[in-house]
PDB file of C-alpha atoms and ligand atoms in Angstrom:
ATOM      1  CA  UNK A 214      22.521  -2.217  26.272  1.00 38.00           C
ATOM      2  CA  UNK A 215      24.165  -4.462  28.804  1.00 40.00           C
ATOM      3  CA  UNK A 216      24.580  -7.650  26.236  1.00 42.00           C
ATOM      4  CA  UNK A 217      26.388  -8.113  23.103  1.00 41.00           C
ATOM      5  CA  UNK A 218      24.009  -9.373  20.748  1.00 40.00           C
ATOM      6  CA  UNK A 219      26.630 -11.289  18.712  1.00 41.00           C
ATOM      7  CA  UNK A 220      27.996 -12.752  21.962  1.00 41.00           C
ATOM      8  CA  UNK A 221      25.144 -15.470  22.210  1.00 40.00           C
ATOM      9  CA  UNK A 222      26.252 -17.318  20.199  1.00 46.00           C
ATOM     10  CA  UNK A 223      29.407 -17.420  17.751  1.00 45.00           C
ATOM     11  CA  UNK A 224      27.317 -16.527  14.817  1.00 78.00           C
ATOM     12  CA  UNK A 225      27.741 -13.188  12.300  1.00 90.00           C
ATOM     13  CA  UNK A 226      24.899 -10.909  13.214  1.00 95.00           C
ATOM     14  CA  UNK A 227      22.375 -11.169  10.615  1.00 97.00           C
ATOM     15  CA  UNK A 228      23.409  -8.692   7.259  1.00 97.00           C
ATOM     16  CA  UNK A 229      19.909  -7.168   6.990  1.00 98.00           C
ATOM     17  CA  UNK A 230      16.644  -7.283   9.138  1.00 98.00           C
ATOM     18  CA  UNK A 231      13.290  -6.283   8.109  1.00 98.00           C
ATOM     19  CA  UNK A 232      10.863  -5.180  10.699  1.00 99.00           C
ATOM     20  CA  UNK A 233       6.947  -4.733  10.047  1.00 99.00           C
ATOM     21  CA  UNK A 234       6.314  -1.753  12.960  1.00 99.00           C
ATOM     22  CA  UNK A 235       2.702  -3.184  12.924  1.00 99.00           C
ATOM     23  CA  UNK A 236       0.371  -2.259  16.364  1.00 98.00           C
ATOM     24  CA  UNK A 237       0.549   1.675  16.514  1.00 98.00           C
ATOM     25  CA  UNK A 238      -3.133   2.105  16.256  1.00 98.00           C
ATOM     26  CA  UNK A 239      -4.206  -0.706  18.941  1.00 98.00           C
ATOM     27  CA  UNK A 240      -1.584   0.315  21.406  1.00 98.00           C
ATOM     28  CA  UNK A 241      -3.407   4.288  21.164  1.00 98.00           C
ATOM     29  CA  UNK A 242      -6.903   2.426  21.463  1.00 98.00           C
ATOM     30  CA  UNK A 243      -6.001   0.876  24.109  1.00 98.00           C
ATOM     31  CA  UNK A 244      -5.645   4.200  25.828  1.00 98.00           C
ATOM     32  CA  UNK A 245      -8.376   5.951  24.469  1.00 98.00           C
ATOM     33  CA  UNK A 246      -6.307   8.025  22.162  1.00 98.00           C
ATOM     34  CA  UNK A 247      -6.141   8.630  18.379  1.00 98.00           C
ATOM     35  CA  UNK A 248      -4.387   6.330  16.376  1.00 98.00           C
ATOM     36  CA  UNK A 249      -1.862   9.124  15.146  1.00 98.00           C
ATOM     37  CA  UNK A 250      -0.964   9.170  18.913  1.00 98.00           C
ATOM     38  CA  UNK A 251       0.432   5.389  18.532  1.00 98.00           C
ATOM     39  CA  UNK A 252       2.217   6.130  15.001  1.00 98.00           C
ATOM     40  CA  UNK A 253       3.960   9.468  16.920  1.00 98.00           C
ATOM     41  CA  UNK A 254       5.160   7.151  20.041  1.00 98.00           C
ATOM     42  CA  UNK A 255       5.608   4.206  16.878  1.00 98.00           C
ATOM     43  CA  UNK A 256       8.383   6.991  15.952  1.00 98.00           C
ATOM     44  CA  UNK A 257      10.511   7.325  19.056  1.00 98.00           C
ATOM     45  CA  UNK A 258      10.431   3.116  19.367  1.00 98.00           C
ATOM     46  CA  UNK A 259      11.955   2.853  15.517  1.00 98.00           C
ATOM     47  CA  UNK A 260      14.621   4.999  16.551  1.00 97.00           C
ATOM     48  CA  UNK A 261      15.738   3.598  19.715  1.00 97.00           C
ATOM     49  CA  UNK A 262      15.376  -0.394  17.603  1.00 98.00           C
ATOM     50  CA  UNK A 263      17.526   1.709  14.873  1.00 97.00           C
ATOM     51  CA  UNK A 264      20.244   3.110  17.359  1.00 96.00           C
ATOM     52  CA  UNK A 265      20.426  -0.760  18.983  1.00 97.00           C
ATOM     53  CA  UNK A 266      20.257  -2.553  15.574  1.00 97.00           C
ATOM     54  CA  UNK A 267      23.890  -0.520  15.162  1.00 95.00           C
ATOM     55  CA  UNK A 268      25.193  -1.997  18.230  1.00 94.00           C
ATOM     56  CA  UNK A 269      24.424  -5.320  17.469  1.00 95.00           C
ATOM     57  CA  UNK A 270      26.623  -4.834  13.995  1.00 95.00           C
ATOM     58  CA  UNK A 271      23.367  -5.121  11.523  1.00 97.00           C
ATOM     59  CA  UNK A 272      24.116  -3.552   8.421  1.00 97.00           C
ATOM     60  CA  UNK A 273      20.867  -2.873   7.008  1.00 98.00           C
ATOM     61  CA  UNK A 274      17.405  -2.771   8.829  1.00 98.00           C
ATOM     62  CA  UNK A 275      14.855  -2.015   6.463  1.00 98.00           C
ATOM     63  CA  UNK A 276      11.482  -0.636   8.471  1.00 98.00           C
ATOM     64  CA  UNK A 277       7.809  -1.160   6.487  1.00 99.00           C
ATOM     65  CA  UNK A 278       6.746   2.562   7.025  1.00 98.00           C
ATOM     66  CA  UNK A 279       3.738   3.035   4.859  1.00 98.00           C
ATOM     67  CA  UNK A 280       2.387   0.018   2.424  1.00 99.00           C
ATOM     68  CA  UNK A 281       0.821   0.802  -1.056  1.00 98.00           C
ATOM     69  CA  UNK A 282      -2.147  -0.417   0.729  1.00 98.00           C
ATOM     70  CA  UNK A 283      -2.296   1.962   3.681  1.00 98.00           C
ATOM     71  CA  UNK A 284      -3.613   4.748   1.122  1.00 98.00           C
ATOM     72  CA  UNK A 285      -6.626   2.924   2.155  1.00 98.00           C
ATOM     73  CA  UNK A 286      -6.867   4.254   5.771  1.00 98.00           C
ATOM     74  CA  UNK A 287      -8.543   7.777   6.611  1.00 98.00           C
ATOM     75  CA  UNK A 288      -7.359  10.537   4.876  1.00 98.00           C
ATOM     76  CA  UNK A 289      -6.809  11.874   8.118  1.00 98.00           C
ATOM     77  CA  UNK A 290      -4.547   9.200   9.301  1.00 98.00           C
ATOM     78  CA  UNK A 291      -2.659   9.205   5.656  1.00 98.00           C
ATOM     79  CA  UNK A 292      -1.719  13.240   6.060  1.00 98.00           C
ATOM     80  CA  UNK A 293      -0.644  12.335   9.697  1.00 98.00           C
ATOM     81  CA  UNK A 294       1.633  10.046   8.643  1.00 98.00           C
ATOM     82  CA  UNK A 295       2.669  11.731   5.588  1.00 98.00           C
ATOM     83  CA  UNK A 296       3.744  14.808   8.182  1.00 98.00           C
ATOM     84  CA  UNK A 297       5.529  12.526  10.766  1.00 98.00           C
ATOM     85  CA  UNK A 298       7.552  11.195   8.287  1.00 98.00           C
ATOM     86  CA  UNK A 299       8.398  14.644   6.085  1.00 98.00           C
ATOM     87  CA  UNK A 300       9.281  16.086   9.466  1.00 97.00           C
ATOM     88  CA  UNK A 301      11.332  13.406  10.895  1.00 97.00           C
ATOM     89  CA  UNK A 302      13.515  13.209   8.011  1.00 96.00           C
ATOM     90  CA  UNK A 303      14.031  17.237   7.935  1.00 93.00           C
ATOM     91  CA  UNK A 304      14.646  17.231  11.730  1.00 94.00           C
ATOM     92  CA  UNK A 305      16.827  14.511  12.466  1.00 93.00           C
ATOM     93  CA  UNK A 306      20.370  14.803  10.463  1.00 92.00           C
ATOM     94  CA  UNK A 307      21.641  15.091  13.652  1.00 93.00           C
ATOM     95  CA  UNK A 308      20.225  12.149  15.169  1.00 93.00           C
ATOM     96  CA  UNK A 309      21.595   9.977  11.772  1.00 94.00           C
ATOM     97  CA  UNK A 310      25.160  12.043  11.741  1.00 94.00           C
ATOM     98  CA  UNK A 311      25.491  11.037  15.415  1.00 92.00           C
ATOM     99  CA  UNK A 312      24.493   7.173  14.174  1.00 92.00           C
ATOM    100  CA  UNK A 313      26.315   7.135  11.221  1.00 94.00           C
ATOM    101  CA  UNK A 314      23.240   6.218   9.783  1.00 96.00           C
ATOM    102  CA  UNK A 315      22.463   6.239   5.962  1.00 97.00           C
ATOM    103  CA  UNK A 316      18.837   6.498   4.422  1.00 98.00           C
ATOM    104  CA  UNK A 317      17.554   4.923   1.537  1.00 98.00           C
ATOM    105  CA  UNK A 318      13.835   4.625   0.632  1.00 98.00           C
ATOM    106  CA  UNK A 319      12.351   1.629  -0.771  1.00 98.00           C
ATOM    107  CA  UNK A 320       9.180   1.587  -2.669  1.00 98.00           C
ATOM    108  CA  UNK A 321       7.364   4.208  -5.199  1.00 98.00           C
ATOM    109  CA  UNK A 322       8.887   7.496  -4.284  1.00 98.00           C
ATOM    110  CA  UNK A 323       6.923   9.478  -7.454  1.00 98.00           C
ATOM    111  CA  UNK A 324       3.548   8.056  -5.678  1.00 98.00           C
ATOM    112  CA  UNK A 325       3.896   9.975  -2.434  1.00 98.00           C
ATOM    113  CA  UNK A 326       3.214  13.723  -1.942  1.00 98.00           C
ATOM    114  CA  UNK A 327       5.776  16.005  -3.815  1.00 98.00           C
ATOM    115  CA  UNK A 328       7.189  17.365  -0.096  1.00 98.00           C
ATOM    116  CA  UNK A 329       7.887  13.935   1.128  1.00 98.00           C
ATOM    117  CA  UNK A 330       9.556  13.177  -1.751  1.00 98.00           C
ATOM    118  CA  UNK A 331      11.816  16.165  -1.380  1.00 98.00           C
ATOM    119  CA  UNK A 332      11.980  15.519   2.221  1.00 97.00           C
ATOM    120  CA  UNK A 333      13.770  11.422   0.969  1.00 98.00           C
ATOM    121  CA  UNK A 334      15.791  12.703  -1.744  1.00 98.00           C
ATOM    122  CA  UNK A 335      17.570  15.188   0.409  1.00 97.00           C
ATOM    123  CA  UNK A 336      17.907  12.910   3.394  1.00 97.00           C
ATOM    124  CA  UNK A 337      19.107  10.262   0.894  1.00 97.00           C
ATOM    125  CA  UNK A 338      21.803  12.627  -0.584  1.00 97.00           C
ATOM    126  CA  UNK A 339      22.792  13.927   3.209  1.00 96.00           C
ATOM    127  CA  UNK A 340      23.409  10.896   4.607  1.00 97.00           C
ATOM    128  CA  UNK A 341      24.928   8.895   1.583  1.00 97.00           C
ATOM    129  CA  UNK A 342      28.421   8.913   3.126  1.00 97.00           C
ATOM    130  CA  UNK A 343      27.803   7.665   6.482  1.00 96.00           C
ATOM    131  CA  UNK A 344      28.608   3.973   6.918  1.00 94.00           C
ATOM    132  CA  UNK A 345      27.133   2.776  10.167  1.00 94.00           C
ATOM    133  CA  UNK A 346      23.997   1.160   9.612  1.00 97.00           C
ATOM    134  CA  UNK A 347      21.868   1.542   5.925  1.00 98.00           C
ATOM    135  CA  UNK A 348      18.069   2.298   7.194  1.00 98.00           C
ATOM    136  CA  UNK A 349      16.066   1.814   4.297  1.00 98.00           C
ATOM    137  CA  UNK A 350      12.862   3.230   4.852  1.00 98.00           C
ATOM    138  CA  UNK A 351       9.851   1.464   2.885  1.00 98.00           C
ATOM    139  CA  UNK A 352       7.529   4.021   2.425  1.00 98.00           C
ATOM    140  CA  UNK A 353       4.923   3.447  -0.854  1.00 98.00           C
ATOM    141  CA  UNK A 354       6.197   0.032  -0.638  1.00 98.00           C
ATOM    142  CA  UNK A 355       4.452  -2.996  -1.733  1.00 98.00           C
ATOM    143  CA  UNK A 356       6.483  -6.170  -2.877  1.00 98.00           C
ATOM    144  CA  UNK A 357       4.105  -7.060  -5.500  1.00 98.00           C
ATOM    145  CA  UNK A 358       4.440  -3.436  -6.950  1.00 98.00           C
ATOM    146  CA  UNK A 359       8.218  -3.619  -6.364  1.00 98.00           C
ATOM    147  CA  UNK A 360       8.543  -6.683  -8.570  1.00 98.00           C
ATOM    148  CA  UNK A 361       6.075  -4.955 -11.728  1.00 98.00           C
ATOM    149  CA  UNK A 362       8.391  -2.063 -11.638  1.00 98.00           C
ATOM    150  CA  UNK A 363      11.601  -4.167 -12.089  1.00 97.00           C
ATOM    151  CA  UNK A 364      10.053  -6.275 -14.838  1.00 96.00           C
ATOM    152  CA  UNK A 365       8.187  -2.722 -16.470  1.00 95.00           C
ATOM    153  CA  UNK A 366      11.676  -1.411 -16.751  1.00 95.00           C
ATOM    154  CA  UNK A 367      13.303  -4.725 -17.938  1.00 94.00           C
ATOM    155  CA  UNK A 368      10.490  -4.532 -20.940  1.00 93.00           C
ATOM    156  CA  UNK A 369      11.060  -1.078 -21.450  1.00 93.00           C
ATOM    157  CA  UNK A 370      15.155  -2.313 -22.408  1.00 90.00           C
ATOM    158  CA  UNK A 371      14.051  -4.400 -24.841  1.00 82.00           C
ATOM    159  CA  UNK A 372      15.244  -7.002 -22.867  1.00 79.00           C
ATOM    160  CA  UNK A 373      15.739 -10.661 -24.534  1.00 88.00           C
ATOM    161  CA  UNK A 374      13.901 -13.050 -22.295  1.00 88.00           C
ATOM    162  CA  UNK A 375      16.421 -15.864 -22.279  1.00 91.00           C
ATOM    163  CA  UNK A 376      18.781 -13.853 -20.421  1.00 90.00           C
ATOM    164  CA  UNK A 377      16.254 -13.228 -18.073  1.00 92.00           C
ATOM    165  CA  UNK A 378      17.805 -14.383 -14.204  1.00 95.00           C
ATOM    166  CA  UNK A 379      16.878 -13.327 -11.020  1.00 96.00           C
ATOM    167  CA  UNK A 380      19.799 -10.885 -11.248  1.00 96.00           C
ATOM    168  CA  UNK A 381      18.004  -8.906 -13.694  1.00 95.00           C
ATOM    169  CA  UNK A 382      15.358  -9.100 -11.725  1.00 96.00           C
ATOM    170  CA  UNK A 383      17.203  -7.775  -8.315  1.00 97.00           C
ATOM    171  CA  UNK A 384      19.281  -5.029 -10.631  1.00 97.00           C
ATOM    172  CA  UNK A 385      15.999  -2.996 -11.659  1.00 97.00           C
ATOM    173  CA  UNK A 386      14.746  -3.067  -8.067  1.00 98.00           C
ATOM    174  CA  UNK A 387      14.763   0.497  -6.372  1.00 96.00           C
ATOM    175  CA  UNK A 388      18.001  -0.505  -4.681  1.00 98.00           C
ATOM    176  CA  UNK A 389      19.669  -3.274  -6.125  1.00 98.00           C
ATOM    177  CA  UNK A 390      22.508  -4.046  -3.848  1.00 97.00           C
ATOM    178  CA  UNK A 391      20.069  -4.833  -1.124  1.00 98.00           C
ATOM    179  CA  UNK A 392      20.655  -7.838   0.407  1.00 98.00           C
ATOM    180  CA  UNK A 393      18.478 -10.752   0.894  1.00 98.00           C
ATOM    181  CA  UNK A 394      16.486 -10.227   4.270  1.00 98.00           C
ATOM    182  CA  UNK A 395      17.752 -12.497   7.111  1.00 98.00           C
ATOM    183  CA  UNK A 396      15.681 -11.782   9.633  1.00 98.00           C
ATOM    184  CA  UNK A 397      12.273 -10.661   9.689  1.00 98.00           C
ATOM    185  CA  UNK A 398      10.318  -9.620  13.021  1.00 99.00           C
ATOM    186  CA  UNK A 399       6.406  -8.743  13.058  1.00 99.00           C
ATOM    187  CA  UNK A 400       5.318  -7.183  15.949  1.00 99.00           C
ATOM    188  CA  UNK A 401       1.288  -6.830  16.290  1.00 98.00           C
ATOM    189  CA  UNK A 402       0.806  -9.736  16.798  1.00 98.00           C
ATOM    190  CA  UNK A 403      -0.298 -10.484  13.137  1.00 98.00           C
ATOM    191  CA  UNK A 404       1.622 -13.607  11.512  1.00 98.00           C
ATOM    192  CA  UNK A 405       1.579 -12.872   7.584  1.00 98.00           C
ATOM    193  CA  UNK A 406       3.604 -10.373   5.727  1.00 98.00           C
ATOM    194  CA  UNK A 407       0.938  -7.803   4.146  1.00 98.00           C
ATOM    195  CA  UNK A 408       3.090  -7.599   1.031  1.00 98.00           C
ATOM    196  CA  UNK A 409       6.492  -6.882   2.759  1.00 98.00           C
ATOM    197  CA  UNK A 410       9.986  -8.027   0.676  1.00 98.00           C
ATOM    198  CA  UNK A 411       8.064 -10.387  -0.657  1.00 98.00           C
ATOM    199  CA  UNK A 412      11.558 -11.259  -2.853  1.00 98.00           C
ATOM    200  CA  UNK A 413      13.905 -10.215  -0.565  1.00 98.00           C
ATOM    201  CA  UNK A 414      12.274 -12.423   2.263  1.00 98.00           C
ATOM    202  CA  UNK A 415      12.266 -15.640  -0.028  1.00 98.00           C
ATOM    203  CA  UNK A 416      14.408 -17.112   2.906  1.00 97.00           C
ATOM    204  CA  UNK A 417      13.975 -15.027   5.430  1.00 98.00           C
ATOM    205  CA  UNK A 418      13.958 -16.216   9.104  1.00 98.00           C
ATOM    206  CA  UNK A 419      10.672 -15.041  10.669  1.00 98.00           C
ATOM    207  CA  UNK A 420       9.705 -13.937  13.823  1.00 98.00           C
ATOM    208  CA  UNK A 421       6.549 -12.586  15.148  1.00 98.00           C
ATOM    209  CA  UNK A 422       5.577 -11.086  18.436  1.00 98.00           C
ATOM    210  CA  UNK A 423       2.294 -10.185  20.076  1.00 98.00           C
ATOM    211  CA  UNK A 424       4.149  -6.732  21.284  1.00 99.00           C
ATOM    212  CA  UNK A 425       2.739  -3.636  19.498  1.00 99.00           C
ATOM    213  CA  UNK A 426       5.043  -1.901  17.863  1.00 99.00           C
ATOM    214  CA  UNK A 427       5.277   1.256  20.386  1.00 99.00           C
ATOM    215  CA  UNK A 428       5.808  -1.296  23.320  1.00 98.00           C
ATOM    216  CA  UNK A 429       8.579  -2.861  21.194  1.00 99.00           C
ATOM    217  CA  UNK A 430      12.454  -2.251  23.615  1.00 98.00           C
ATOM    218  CA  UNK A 431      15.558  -2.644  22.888  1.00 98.00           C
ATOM    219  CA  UNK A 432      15.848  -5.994  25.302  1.00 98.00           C
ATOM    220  CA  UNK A 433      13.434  -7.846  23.072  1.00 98.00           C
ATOM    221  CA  UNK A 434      15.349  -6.865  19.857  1.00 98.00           C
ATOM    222  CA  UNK A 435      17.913  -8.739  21.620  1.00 98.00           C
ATOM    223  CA  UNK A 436      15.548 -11.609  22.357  1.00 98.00           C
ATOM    224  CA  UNK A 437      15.011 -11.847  19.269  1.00 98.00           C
ATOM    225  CA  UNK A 438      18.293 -11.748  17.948  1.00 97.00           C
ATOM    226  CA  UNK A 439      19.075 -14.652  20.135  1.00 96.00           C
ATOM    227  CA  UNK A 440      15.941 -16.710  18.579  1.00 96.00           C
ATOM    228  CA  UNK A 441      17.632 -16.032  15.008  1.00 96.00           C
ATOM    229  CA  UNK A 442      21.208 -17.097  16.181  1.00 95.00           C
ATOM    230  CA  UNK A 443      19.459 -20.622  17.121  1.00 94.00           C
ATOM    231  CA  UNK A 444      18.317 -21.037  13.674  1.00 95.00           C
ATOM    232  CA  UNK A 445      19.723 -23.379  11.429  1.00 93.00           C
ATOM    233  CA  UNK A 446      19.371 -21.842   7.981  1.00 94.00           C
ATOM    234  CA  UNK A 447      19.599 -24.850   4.661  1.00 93.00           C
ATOM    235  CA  UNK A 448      18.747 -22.273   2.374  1.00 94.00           C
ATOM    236  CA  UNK A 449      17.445 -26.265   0.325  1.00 94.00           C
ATOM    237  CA  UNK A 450      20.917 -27.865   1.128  1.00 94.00           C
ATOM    238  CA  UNK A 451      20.971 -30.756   3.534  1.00 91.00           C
ATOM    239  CA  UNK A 452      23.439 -30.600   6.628  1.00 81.00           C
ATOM    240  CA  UNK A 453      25.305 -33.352   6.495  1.00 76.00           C
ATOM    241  CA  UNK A 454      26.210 -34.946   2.969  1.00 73.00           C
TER     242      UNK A 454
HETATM  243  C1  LIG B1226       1.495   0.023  11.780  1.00 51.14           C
HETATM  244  O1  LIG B1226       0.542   0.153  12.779  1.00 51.14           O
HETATM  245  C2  LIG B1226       1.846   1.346  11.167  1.00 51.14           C
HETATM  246  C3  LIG B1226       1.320   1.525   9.809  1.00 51.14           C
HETATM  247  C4  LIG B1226       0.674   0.651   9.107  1.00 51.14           C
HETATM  248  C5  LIG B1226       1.550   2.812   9.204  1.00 51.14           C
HETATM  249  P1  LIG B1226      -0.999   0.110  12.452  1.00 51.14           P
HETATM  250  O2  LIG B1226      -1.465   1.500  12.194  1.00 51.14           O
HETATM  251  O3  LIG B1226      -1.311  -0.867  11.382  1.00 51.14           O
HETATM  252  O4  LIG B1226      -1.586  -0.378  13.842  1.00 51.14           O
HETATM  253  P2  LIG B1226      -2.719  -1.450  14.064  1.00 51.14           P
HETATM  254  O5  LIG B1226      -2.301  -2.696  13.359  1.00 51.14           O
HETATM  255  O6  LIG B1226      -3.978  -0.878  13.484  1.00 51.14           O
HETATM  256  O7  LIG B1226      -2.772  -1.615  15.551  1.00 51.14           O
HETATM  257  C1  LIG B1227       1.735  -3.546   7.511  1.00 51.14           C
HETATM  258  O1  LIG B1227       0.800  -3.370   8.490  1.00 51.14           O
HETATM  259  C2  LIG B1227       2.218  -2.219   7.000  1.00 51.14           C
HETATM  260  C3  LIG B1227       3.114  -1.467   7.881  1.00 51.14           C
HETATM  261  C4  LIG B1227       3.515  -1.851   9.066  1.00 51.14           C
HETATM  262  C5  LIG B1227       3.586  -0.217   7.355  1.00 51.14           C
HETATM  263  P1  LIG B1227      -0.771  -3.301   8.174  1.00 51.14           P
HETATM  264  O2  LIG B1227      -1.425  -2.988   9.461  1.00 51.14           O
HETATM  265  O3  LIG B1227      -1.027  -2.379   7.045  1.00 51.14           O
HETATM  266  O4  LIG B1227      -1.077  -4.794   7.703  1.00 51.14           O
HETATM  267  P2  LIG B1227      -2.448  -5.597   7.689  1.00 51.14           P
HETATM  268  O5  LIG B1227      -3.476  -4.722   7.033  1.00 51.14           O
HETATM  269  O6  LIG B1227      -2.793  -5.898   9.110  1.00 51.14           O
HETATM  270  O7  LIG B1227      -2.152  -6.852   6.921  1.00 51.14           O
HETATM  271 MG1  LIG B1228      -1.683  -2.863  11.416  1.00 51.14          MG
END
C-alpha cells in the first residue's frame, strides 16, 4: 500500500469497522462456477482487507461470516462454508502470528457444528496475546439473536429492572468490550444490514459498494476510508453551540 490511510486527512482511523463480505455467490455466477467457488476466492479477499485494515491502524474489524439466517441456504453450500472456515482457522496461525492478529468470534458459538467450534475456541486461545488488530469473526451471528441472549442471561441473574442501562445490556454480549462500530462497508451492492450489529452499528457510518465481495482490493478499502474521514459524526449533538 502506497498511501497512508490516516494521512488524508488529520483524523484517528476509525476504532472498529464492520464489513458485510456480501457478493461471493454472484461474482462465481458470473463465471459459470459454483457459488462455493466465490466464498473460497471471498477467503483470500478477507485476508488481504484484514492484513491492510492493520496498516491503516484499525483496531478491530469485525467480518459478517455466516448469519443465523444463512442456515437457510443449501445444505451443500452450509457444509462448504462450515469447512472453509474450520480449515482456515486450523491452517493459518501463521498467517495471524505474522499479523499480530487476535480472533474472537461473535455470535452463537454452541449453534455451529461441534468441530468448528473447536476449531474458534482454539484459535481464540492461540491468538489471545497478539495485539495488532482484534478480527472478530461473526459466525452464527444475528443482532437480533445477539440482543435475546444478553437480556436471557440478564433474567437468568435475577436482575432488578431499574438498574437496567445499556451497559448491562453491552456487558452480557458475547464480547463486551467491543466497541461501537464506526464504520460499516457493504459490498454487494445490497444497501440494508441483514441483521448485522444491529446495536453496535446504532451510529455507525455506512458505506455501501456495488463491488462483490471477491472483487473487493485493498485500494478501495482505502477509498473508503477516505469517504469516512469526510464524515462529520454529531452522534445528536449540534456543531456549533
Ligand atoms: C456473502 O456472499 C457470503 C455469505 C453470506 C456467507 P453471498 O453468498 O451472500 O453472495 P451473493 O449475495 O449471493 O452474491
Ligand atoms: C449477509 O449477506 C450475511 C453475510 C455476509 C455473512 P446475505 O447475503 O445473507 O444477506 P441478504 O440475504 O442479501 O440480506
Ligand atoms: Mg448475499
Amino acid at each position: 500500500m502506497s498511501q497512508s490511510a490516516q494521512a488524508s486527512d488529520n483524523k484517528q482511523p476509525p476504532l472498529h469497522i464492520g464489513i458485510i463480505m456480501d457478493g461471493n455467490g454472484r461474482w462465481a455466477q458470473k463465471r459459470g462456477l459454483a457459488r462455493t467457488a466465490g466464498h473460497k476466492e471471498g477467503l483470500e479477499t478477507a485476508k488481504k482487507i484484514v492484513k491492510a485494515c492493520a496498516n491503516a491502524g484499525i483496531k478491530y474489524v469485525t467480518l459478517y461470516t455466516f448469519s443465523t439466517e444463512n442456515w437457510k441456504r443449501a445444505q451443500e453450500e452450509v457444509g462448504y462454508l462450515m469447512g472453509l472456515i474450520k480449515g482456515h482457522l486450523r491452517s493459518e496461525f501463521e498467517f495471524y502470528k505474522a499479523n499480530g492478529i487476535r480472533i474472537e468470534h461473535l455470535g452463537d458459538l454452541k449453534g455451529l457444528p461441534e468441530d468448528v467450534q473447536t476449531e474458534i475456541i482454539n484459535a481464540k486461545e492461540e491468538t489471545k496475546n497478539f495485539t495488532g488488530l482484534t478480527v472478530v469473526l461473526a459466525i452464527n451471528y444475528g443482532g437480533r439473536d445477539e440482543i435475546i441472549r444478553s437480556v436471557k442471561k440478564i433474567i437468568e441473574k435475577q436482575f432488578d429492572s431499574d438498574s437496567l442501562t445499556e451497559k448491562s445490556i453491552s456487558d452480557n454480549f458475547d464480547i463486551p468490550e467491543l466497541p461501537d462500530v464506526d464504520f460499516l462497508i457493504r459490498t454487494g451492492g445490497e444497501k440494508r444490514l441483514s441483521n448485522f450489529l444491529l446495536w453496535h452499528s446504532a451510529y455507525a457510518e455506512l458505506c455501501f459498494t456495488d463491488t462483490l465481495w471477491p472483487d473487493y482490493t485493498e485500494d478501495e478499502l482505502i477509498e473508503n476510508l477516505n469517504e469516512f474521514y469526510k464524515r462529520t459524526r454529531r452522534f445528536g449533538d449540534v456543531l456549533i453551540k
